[in-house]
Amino acid sequence: MNARTDHHVLAKPDVYFATLPSGVRIPYVLRGEGEPLLFVHGSLCDYRYWNAQAAALSQRFQCVSVSLSHYWPGADTDLLAPFSWWSHVAELAEFVTALNIGPVHLVGHSRGGCIAFQLAREYPHLVKTLMLADPGGPLQLDGVPDVPSAPAVEALRARAAALIEAGDVDAGLELFVDSVSMPGIWRKSPAGFRAMAIDNAATLPKQFRDPLPAYTRADAAGIACPTLLVAGEKSPRVYRANADALAQWIVGAQQKTIAGASHGMNVTHAAEFNRVLAAFVGTTAA
């Protein structure tokens, strides 16, 4: 995020709720008609994160953005589903099936990129195309043993979680958000983004206890649909490295960089992000 973000981008849209066969209620926003674009948010976000995409792309597509279980406004789903990346993959598969909107053009950002990747791999019949923006999670390189997270990263996460659980939410969020984007971003972010992150702050400690699976060459070979990897030019190196590796490992994958953007590219550089997404999806639309 940065100070250039339009404050209306993260305004609250109309919301629906889908009750899945598992009993989980998924809040979602649906706008427009045409082939479905399904947007999957990352850390501290919810369906509001994709408002700028729905506003522009709903003129050509049916834009569907969800709030995963435990995220605002559906925190009551805590009682029905554990907080885990695999639960989120399974509930998205249920969601697409229940609404009968598959196969979808699937778009995931950060942690949501990892979930989208796993959904496309495990449920290929539900996904027509896949766009991963700054996909989050560890990277397993061939011939390189598993490398644990750097102590500094673990210490930062532990400190952020401790601050949030102690009630110092703003300080904990500032520590985490600046670490995944760039220093000073939290204070420069618009009120709408900060409000959304505060609404979802309780998910961050849960997320730290649920590490994402590593991307591997073998898993990437299981992605059969057209795929686009997108990175912000100024995004932290870990995200750009993930995009580079997956672009090589997924057969036929395309790759784009959003000039001048960091991790929150779809909000801060919405026009370019939307252009890249529409061009990619447009080549496969019926």
mmCIF file of C-alpha atoms in Angstrom:
data_model
loop_
_atom_site.group_PDB
_atom_site.id
_atom_site.type_symbol
_atom_site.label_atom_id
_atom_site.label_comp_id
_atom_site.label_asym_id
_atom_site.label_seq_id
_atom_site.Cartn_x
_atom_site.Cartn_y
_atom_site.Cartn_z
ATOM 1 C CA MET A 1 0.000 0.000 0.000
ATOM 2 C CA ASN A 2 1.025 3.600 -0.313
ATOM 3 C CA ALA A 3 -0.360 7.102 -0.017
ATOM 4 C CA ARG A 4 -1.432 7.184 -3.676
ATOM 5 C CA THR A 5 -4.141 4.578 -3.111
ATOM 6 C CA ASP A 6 -7.691 5.732 -3.860
ATOM 7 C CA HIS A 7 -9.508 5.764 -0.522
ATOM 8 C CA HIS A 8 -12.690 4.486 -2.218
ATOM 9 C CA VAL A 9 -10.989 1.334 -3.447
ATOM 10 C CA LEU A 10 -11.448 -0.463 -0.114
ATOM 11 C CA ALA A 11 -14.995 0.752 0.567
ATOM 12 C CA LYS A 12 -17.483 -1.842 1.838
ATOM 13 C CA PRO A 13 -19.444 -3.486 -1.017
ATOM 14 C CA ASP A 14 -22.690 -5.467 -0.898
ATOM 15 C CA VAL A 15 -22.069 -8.953 0.475
ATOM 16 C CA TYR A 16 -23.718 -12.367 0.178
ATOM 17 C CA PHE A 17 -23.184 -15.533 2.225
ATOM 18 C CA ALA A 18 -22.852 -19.052 0.832
ATOM 19 C CA THR A 19 -23.513 -21.885 3.294
ATOM 20 C CA LEU A 20 -21.429 -24.827 2.119
ATOM 21 C CA PRO A 21 -22.255 -28.526 2.620
ATOM 22 C CA SER A 22 -19.581 -28.602 5.345
ATOM 23 C CA GLY A 23 -21.534 -25.947 7.241
ATOM 24 C CA VAL A 24 -19.005 -23.157 6.709
ATOM 25 C CA ARG A 25 -20.533 -19.812 5.676
ATOM 26 C CA ILE A 26 -18.429 -17.981 3.114
ATOM 27 C CA PRO A 27 -18.989 -14.226 2.688
ATOM 28 C CA TYR A 28 -18.547 -13.114 -0.905
ATOM 29 C CA VAL A 29 -19.157 -10.262 -3.308
ATOM 30 C CA LEU A 30 -20.465 -10.884 -6.811
ATOM 31 C CA ARG A 31 -20.498 -8.229 -9.497
ATOM 32 C CA GLY A 32 -20.966 -8.285 -13.275
ATOM 33 C CA GLU A 33 -21.709 -10.997 -15.802
ATOM 34 C CA GLY A 34 -19.621 -13.218 -18.034
ATOM 35 C CA GLU A 35 -16.916 -15.774 -17.333
ATOM 36 C CA PRO A 36 -16.188 -15.935 -13.589
ATOM 37 C CA LEU A 37 -13.077 -14.383 -12.045
ATOM 38 C CA LEU A 38 -12.571 -15.719 -8.508
ATOM 39 C CA PHE A 39 -10.312 -13.576 -6.301
ATOM 40 C CA VAL A 40 -8.533 -15.036 -3.257
ATOM 41 C CA HIS A 41 -7.069 -12.605 -0.704
ATOM 42 C CA GLY A 42 -3.944 -12.966 1.397
ATOM 43 C CA SER A 43 -2.942 -12.069 4.952
ATOM 44 C CA LEU A 44 -5.023 -9.528 6.904
ATOM 45 C CA CYS A 45 -7.401 -9.029 3.976
ATOM 46 C CA ASP A 46 -10.867 -10.126 2.887
ATOM 47 C CA TYR A 47 -13.183 -9.641 -0.086
ATOM 48 C CA ARG A 48 -12.774 -5.857 0.150
ATOM 49 C CA TYR A 49 -9.184 -6.161 -1.037
ATOM 50 C CA TRP A 50 -10.387 -6.738 -4.615
ATOM 51 C CA ASN A 51 -12.798 -3.808 -4.952
ATOM 52 C CA ALA A 52 -10.648 -2.106 -7.583
ATOM 53 C CA GLN A 53 -10.680 -5.247 -9.705
ATOM 54 C CA ALA A 54 -14.446 -5.770 -9.388
ATOM 55 C CA ALA A 55 -15.179 -2.137 -10.233
ATOM 56 C CA ALA A 56 -13.236 -2.241 -13.488
ATOM 57 C CA LEU A 57 -13.410 -5.855 -14.645
ATOM 58 C CA SER A 58 -17.093 -6.506 -13.894
ATOM 59 C CA GLN A 59 -17.867 -4.768 -17.183
ATOM 60 C CA ARG A 60 -16.506 -7.875 -18.945
ATOM 61 C CA PHE A 61 -16.498 -10.658 -16.355
ATOM 62 C CA GLN A 62 -18.415 -11.967 -13.372
ATOM 63 C CA CYS A 63 -16.157 -10.926 -10.492
ATOM 64 C CA VAL A 64 -16.418 -13.021 -7.326
ATOM 65 C CA SER A 65 -14.285 -12.199 -4.290
ATOM 66 C CA VAL A 66 -14.470 -14.226 -1.087
ATOM 67 C CA SER A 67 -13.529 -13.880 2.556
ATOM 68 C CA LEU A 68 -11.907 -17.126 3.651
ATOM 69 C CA SER A 69 -13.089 -18.670 6.908
ATOM 70 C CA HIS A 70 -11.913 -16.874 10.085
ATOM 71 C CA TYR A 71 -11.560 -13.604 8.150
ATOM 72 C CA TRP A 72 -13.924 -10.652 8.472
ATOM 73 C CA PRO A 73 -16.912 -10.623 8.465
ATOM 74 C CA GLY A 74 -17.315 -14.362 9.032
ATOM 75 C CA ALA A 75 -15.227 -15.015 12.148
ATOM 76 C CA ASP A 76 -18.032 -17.238 13.530
ATOM 77 C CA THR A 77 -16.764 -19.966 11.180
ATOM 78 C CA ASP A 78 -13.979 -20.558 13.722
ATOM 79 C CA LEU A 79 -16.263 -23.143 15.293
ATOM 80 C CA LEU A 80 -16.680 -25.096 12.062
ATOM 81 C CA ALA A 81 -13.299 -25.097 10.375
ATOM 82 C CA PRO A 82 -9.730 -24.956 11.674
ATOM 83 C CA PHE A 83 -7.554 -22.124 10.457
ATOM 84 C CA SER A 84 -5.323 -23.825 7.921
ATOM 85 C CA TRP A 85 -4.259 -23.373 4.338
ATOM 86 C CA TRP A 86 -5.650 -26.799 3.493
ATOM 87 C CA SER A 87 -9.071 -25.960 4.979
ATOM 88 C CA HIS A 88 -9.103 -22.833 2.847
ATOM 89 C CA VAL A 89 -8.304 -24.858 -0.280
ATOM 90 C CA ALA A 90 -11.096 -27.316 0.514
ATOM 91 C CA GLU A 91 -13.676 -24.637 1.245
ATOM 92 C CA LEU A 92 -12.881 -22.821 -2.008
ATOM 93 C CA ALA A 93 -13.432 -26.062 -3.897
ATOM 94 C CA GLU A 94 -16.761 -26.433 -2.077
ATOM 95 C CA PHE A 95 -17.635 -22.825 -2.836
ATOM 96 C CA VAL A 96 -17.010 -23.094 -6.590
ATOM 97 C CA THR A 97 -18.948 -26.353 -6.736
ATOM 98 C CA ALA A 98 -21.880 -25.101 -4.642
ATOM 99 C CA LEU A 99 -22.294 -21.939 -6.708
ATOM 100 C CA ASN A 100 -21.800 -23.922 -9.942
ATOM 101 C CA ILE A 101 -19.423 -21.303 -11.355
ATOM 102 C CA GLY A 102 -16.513 -23.535 -12.367
ATOM 103 C CA PRO A 103 -14.219 -23.662 -14.066
ATOM 104 C CA VAL A 104 -13.128 -20.211 -12.886
ATOM 105 C CA HIS A 105 -10.354 -17.815 -13.770
ATOM 106 C CA LEU A 106 -8.581 -17.975 -10.405
ATOM 107 C CA VAL A 107 -6.582 -15.043 -9.019
ATOM 108 C CA GLY A 108 -4.625 -15.283 -5.762
ATOM 109 C CA HIS A 109 -2.422 -12.777 -3.963
ATOM 110 C CA SER A 110 0.327 -13.518 -1.401
ATOM 111 C CA ARG A 111 -0.934 -16.235 0.982
ATOM 112 C CA GLY A 112 -3.970 -16.441 -1.278
ATOM 113 C CA GLY A 113 -1.605 -17.186 -4.148
ATOM 114 C CA CYS A 114 -0.415 -20.317 -2.387
ATOM 115 C CA ILE A 115 -4.007 -21.373 -1.718
ATOM 116 C CA ALA A 116 -4.935 -20.724 -5.364
ATOM 117 C CA PHE A 117 -1.912 -22.755 -6.515
ATOM 118 C CA GLN A 118 -2.970 -25.706 -4.368
ATOM 119 C CA LEU A 119 -6.593 -25.430 -5.523
ATOM 120 C CA ALA A 120 -5.528 -25.538 -9.183
ATOM 121 C CA ARG A 121 -3.303 -28.535 -8.466
ATOM 122 C CA GLU A 122 -5.799 -30.552 -6.422
ATOM 123 C CA TYR A 123 -8.999 -29.583 -8.243
ATOM 124 C CA PRO A 124 -7.962 -28.931 -11.867
ATOM 125 C CA HIS A 125 -11.528 -29.328 -13.152
ATOM 126 C CA LEU A 126 -12.532 -26.201 -11.192
ATOM 127 C CA VAL A 127 -9.858 -23.880 -12.604
ATOM 128 C CA LYS A 128 -9.706 -22.559 -16.168
ATOM 129 C CA THR A 129 -6.770 -20.163 -15.709
ATOM 130 C CA LEU A 130 -4.514 -19.252 -12.813
ATOM 131 C CA MET A 131 -2.964 -15.875 -11.966
ATOM 132 C CA LEU A 132 -0.634 -15.707 -8.971
ATOM 133 C CA ALA A 133 0.388 -12.261 -7.728
ATOM 134 C CA ASP A 134 3.438 -12.251 -5.417
ATOM 135 C CA PRO A 135 2.669 -15.843 -4.354
ATOM 136 C CA GLY A 136 3.522 -16.441 -0.707
ATOM 137 C CA GLY A 137 5.137 -19.476 0.886
ATOM 138 C CA PRO A 138 8.548 -21.153 0.899
ATOM 139 C CA LEU A 139 10.350 -22.335 -2.217
ATOM 140 C CA GLN A 140 11.949 -25.779 -2.439
ATOM 141 C CA LEU A 141 14.761 -25.778 -4.992
ATOM 142 C CA ASP A 142 15.993 -29.000 -6.547
ATOM 143 C CA GLY A 143 18.921 -30.521 -4.685
ATOM 144 C CA VAL A 144 18.714 -27.993 -1.857
ATOM 145 C CA PRO A 145 17.664 -29.303 1.570
ATOM 146 C CA ASP A 146 14.774 -27.680 3.370
ATOM 147 C CA VAL A 147 15.881 -24.407 4.877
ATOM 148 C CA PRO A 148 14.075 -23.205 8.011
ATOM 149 C CA SER A 149 12.828 -19.656 8.154
ATOM 150 C CA ALA A 150 15.519 -17.158 9.070
ATOM 151 C CA PRO A 151 15.682 -16.518 12.823
ATOM 152 C CA ALA A 152 15.120 -12.813 12.197
ATOM 153 C CA VAL A 153 11.900 -13.562 10.307
ATOM 154 C CA GLU A 154 10.650 -15.908 13.024
ATOM 155 C CA ALA A 155 11.494 -13.348 15.699
ATOM 156 C CA LEU A 156 9.638 -10.610 13.829
ATOM 157 C CA ARG A 157 6.557 -12.789 13.404
ATOM 158 C CA ALA A 158 6.603 -13.806 17.042
ATOM 159 C CA ARG A 159 6.869 -10.170 18.100
ATOM 160 C CA ALA A 160 4.008 -9.123 15.786
ATOM 161 C CA ALA A 161 1.790 -11.941 17.076
ATOM 162 C CA ALA A 162 2.609 -11.112 20.695
ATOM 163 C CA LEU A 163 1.755 -7.449 20.195
ATOM 164 C CA ILE A 164 -1.579 -8.300 18.567
ATOM 165 C CA GLU A 165 -2.543 -10.853 21.224
ATOM 166 C CA ALA A 166 -1.601 -8.341 23.938
ATOM 167 C CA GLY A 167 -3.952 -5.771 22.406
ATOM 168 C CA ASP A 168 -1.353 -3.523 20.751
ATOM 169 C CA VAL A 169 -2.839 -4.255 17.342
ATOM 170 C CA ASP A 170 -1.559 -1.201 15.518
ATOM 171 C CA ALA A 171 2.058 -1.836 16.489
ATOM 172 C CA GLY A 172 1.834 -5.517 15.576
ATOM 173 C CA LEU A 173 0.305 -4.780 12.200
ATOM 174 C CA GLU A 174 2.831 -2.068 11.444
ATOM 175 C CA LEU A 175 5.670 -4.481 12.165
ATOM 176 C CA PHE A 176 4.253 -7.200 9.911
ATOM 177 C CA VAL A 177 2.919 -5.093 7.016
ATOM 178 C CA ASP A 178 6.151 -3.118 6.679
ATOM 179 C CA SER A 179 8.103 -6.396 6.598
ATOM 180 C CA VAL A 180 6.123 -7.836 3.666
ATOM 181 C CA SER A 181 6.028 -4.620 1.648
ATOM 182 C CA MET A 182 8.478 -1.847 2.518
ATOM 183 C CA PRO A 183 9.336 0.218 5.594
ATOM 184 C CA GLY A 184 6.800 2.930 6.366
ATOM 185 C CA ILE A 185 3.989 1.453 4.259
ATOM 186 C CA TRP A 186 1.640 0.859 7.197
ATOM 187 C CA ARG A 187 1.616 4.522 8.221
ATOM 188 C CA LYS A 188 1.210 5.625 4.592
ATOM 189 C CA SER A 189 -1.643 3.223 3.887
ATOM 190 C CA PRO A 190 -5.153 4.636 3.492
ATOM 191 C CA ALA A 191 -7.624 4.371 6.347
ATOM 192 C CA GLY A 192 -9.634 1.766 4.455
ATOM 193 C CA PHE A 193 -6.745 -0.670 4.261
ATOM 194 C CA ARG A 194 -5.770 -0.151 7.880
ATOM 195 C CA ALA A 195 -9.366 -0.740 8.979
ATOM 196 C CA MET A 196 -9.497 -3.975 6.972
ATOM 197 C CA ALA A 197 -6.213 -5.190 8.466
ATOM 198 C CA ILE A 198 -7.409 -4.365 11.990
ATOM 199 C CA ASP A 199 -10.638 -6.298 11.322
ATOM 200 C CA ASN A 200 -8.495 -9.324 10.419
ATOM 201 C CA ALA A 201 -5.663 -8.889 12.921
ATOM 202 C CA ALA A 202 -6.704 -11.925 14.979
ATOM 203 C CA THR A 203 -5.928 -14.191 12.002
ATOM 204 C CA LEU A 204 -2.236 -13.294 11.963
ATOM 205 C CA PRO A 205 -1.123 -15.326 15.008
ATOM 206 C CA LYS A 206 -3.175 -18.256 13.657
ATOM 207 C CA GLN A 207 -1.447 -17.898 10.305
ATOM 208 C CA PHE A 208 2.000 -18.030 11.887
ATOM 209 C CA ARG A 209 1.049 -21.359 13.494
ATOM 210 C CA ASP A 210 0.032 -22.732 10.082
ATOM 211 C CA PRO A 211 3.063 -22.548 7.779
ATOM 212 C CA LEU A 212 2.379 -22.725 4.069
ATOM 213 C CA PRO A 213 3.635 -25.727 2.081
ATOM 214 C CA ALA A 214 6.740 -25.308 -0.050
ATOM 215 C CA TYR A 215 6.458 -24.896 -3.797
ATOM 216 C CA THR A 216 8.252 -27.737 -5.575
ATOM 217 C CA ARG A 217 9.034 -28.436 -9.200
ATOM 218 C CA ALA A 218 7.011 -31.663 -8.997
ATOM 219 C CA ASP A 219 3.921 -29.890 -7.641
ATOM 220 C CA ALA A 220 4.231 -27.127 -10.216
ATOM 221 C CA ALA A 221 4.286 -29.762 -12.960
ATOM 222 C CA GLY A 222 0.775 -30.674 -11.829
ATOM 223 C CA ILE A 223 -0.632 -27.282 -12.885
ATOM 224 C CA ALA A 224 -2.290 -27.929 -16.240
ATOM 225 C CA CYS A 225 -4.162 -24.679 -16.877
ATOM 226 C CA PRO A 226 -2.786 -21.491 -18.474
ATOM 227 C CA THR A 227 -0.910 -19.634 -15.742
ATOM 228 C CA LEU A 228 0.387 -16.093 -15.238
ATOM 229 C CA LEU A 229 2.904 -15.122 -12.548
ATOM 230 C CA VAL A 230 2.886 -11.455 -11.541
ATOM 231 C CA ALA A 231 5.341 -9.689 -9.236
ATOM 232 C CA GLY A 232 5.717 -6.138 -8.057
ATOM 233 C CA GLU A 233 8.956 -4.542 -9.200
ATOM 234 C CA LYS A 234 9.636 -3.394 -5.613
ATOM 235 C CA SER A 235 8.145 -6.408 -3.826
ATOM 236 C CA PRO A 236 10.324 -8.209 -1.277
ATOM 237 C CA ARG A 237 12.747 -10.608 -2.910
ATOM 238 C CA VAL A 238 11.025 -13.745 -1.581
ATOM 239 C CA TYR A 239 7.894 -13.048 -3.617
ATOM 240 C CA ARG A 240 9.815 -12.224 -6.775
ATOM 241 C CA ALA A 241 11.863 -15.422 -6.361
ATOM 242 C CA ASN A 242 8.683 -17.475 -6.052
ATOM 243 C CA ALA A 243 7.256 -15.910 -9.202
ATOM 244 C CA ASP A 244 10.496 -16.510 -11.112
ATOM 245 C CA ALA A 245 10.712 -20.176 -10.110
ATOM 246 C CA LEU A 246 7.061 -20.984 -10.740
ATOM 247 C CA ALA A 247 7.194 -19.278 -14.134
ATOM 248 C CA GLN A 248 9.967 -21.711 -15.056
ATOM 249 C CA TRP A 249 8.394 -24.802 -13.497
ATOM 250 C CA ILE A 250 4.811 -24.486 -14.754
ATOM 251 C CA VAL A 251 4.618 -25.531 -18.390
ATOM 252 C CA GLY A 252 3.761 -22.620 -20.655
ATOM 253 C CA ALA A 253 3.482 -20.105 -17.821
ATOM 254 C CA GLN A 254 3.688 -16.391 -18.558
ATOM 255 C CA GLN A 255 5.302 -13.780 -16.323
ATOM 256 C CA LYS A 256 4.745 -10.052 -15.827
ATOM 257 C CA THR A 257 6.175 -7.378 -13.533
ATOM 258 C CA ILE A 258 4.148 -4.389 -12.340
ATOM 259 C CA ALA A 259 6.534 -1.453 -12.650
ATOM 260 C CA GLY A 260 6.987 0.655 -9.530
ATOM 261 C CA ALA A 261 4.719 -1.576 -7.438
ATOM 262 C CA SER A 262 5.379 -3.395 -4.201
ATOM 263 C CA HIS A 263 3.342 -6.163 -2.578
ATOM 264 C CA GLY A 264 -0.062 -4.429 -2.642
ATOM 265 C CA MET A 265 0.115 -3.985 -6.421
ATOM 266 C CA ASN A 266 -3.543 -4.650 -7.208
ATOM 267 C CA VAL A 267 -4.567 -1.670 -5.060
ATOM 268 C CA THR A 268 -1.718 0.804 -5.507
ATOM 269 C CA HIS A 269 -1.323 0.076 -9.240
ATOM 270 C CA ALA A 270 -4.837 -1.141 -9.943
ATOM 271 C CA ALA A 271 -5.106 0.109 -13.535
ATOM 272 C CA GLU A 272 -1.973 -1.747 -14.676
ATOM 273 C CA PHE A 273 -2.833 -4.839 -12.658
ATOM 274 C CA ASN A 274 -6.309 -4.920 -14.186
ATOM 275 C CA ARG A 275 -4.918 -4.449 -17.687
ATOM 276 C CA VAL A 276 -2.497 -7.357 -17.248
ATOM 277 C CA LEU A 277 -5.207 -9.608 -15.799
ATOM 278 C CA ALA A 278 -7.795 -8.739 -18.461
ATOM 279 C CA ALA A 279 -5.300 -9.320 -21.270
ATOM 280 C CA PHE A 280 -4.323 -12.720 -19.851
ATOM 281 C CA VAL A 281 -7.855 -13.925 -19.194
ATOM 282 C CA GLY A 282 -9.104 -12.468 -22.469
ATOM 283 C CA THR A 283 -6.890 -14.813 -24.471
ATOM 284 C CA THR A 284 -8.660 -17.832 -22.971
ATOM 285 C CA ALA A 285 -12.235 -16.559 -22.639
ATOM 286 C CA ALA A 286 -14.824 -18.232 -24.834
#
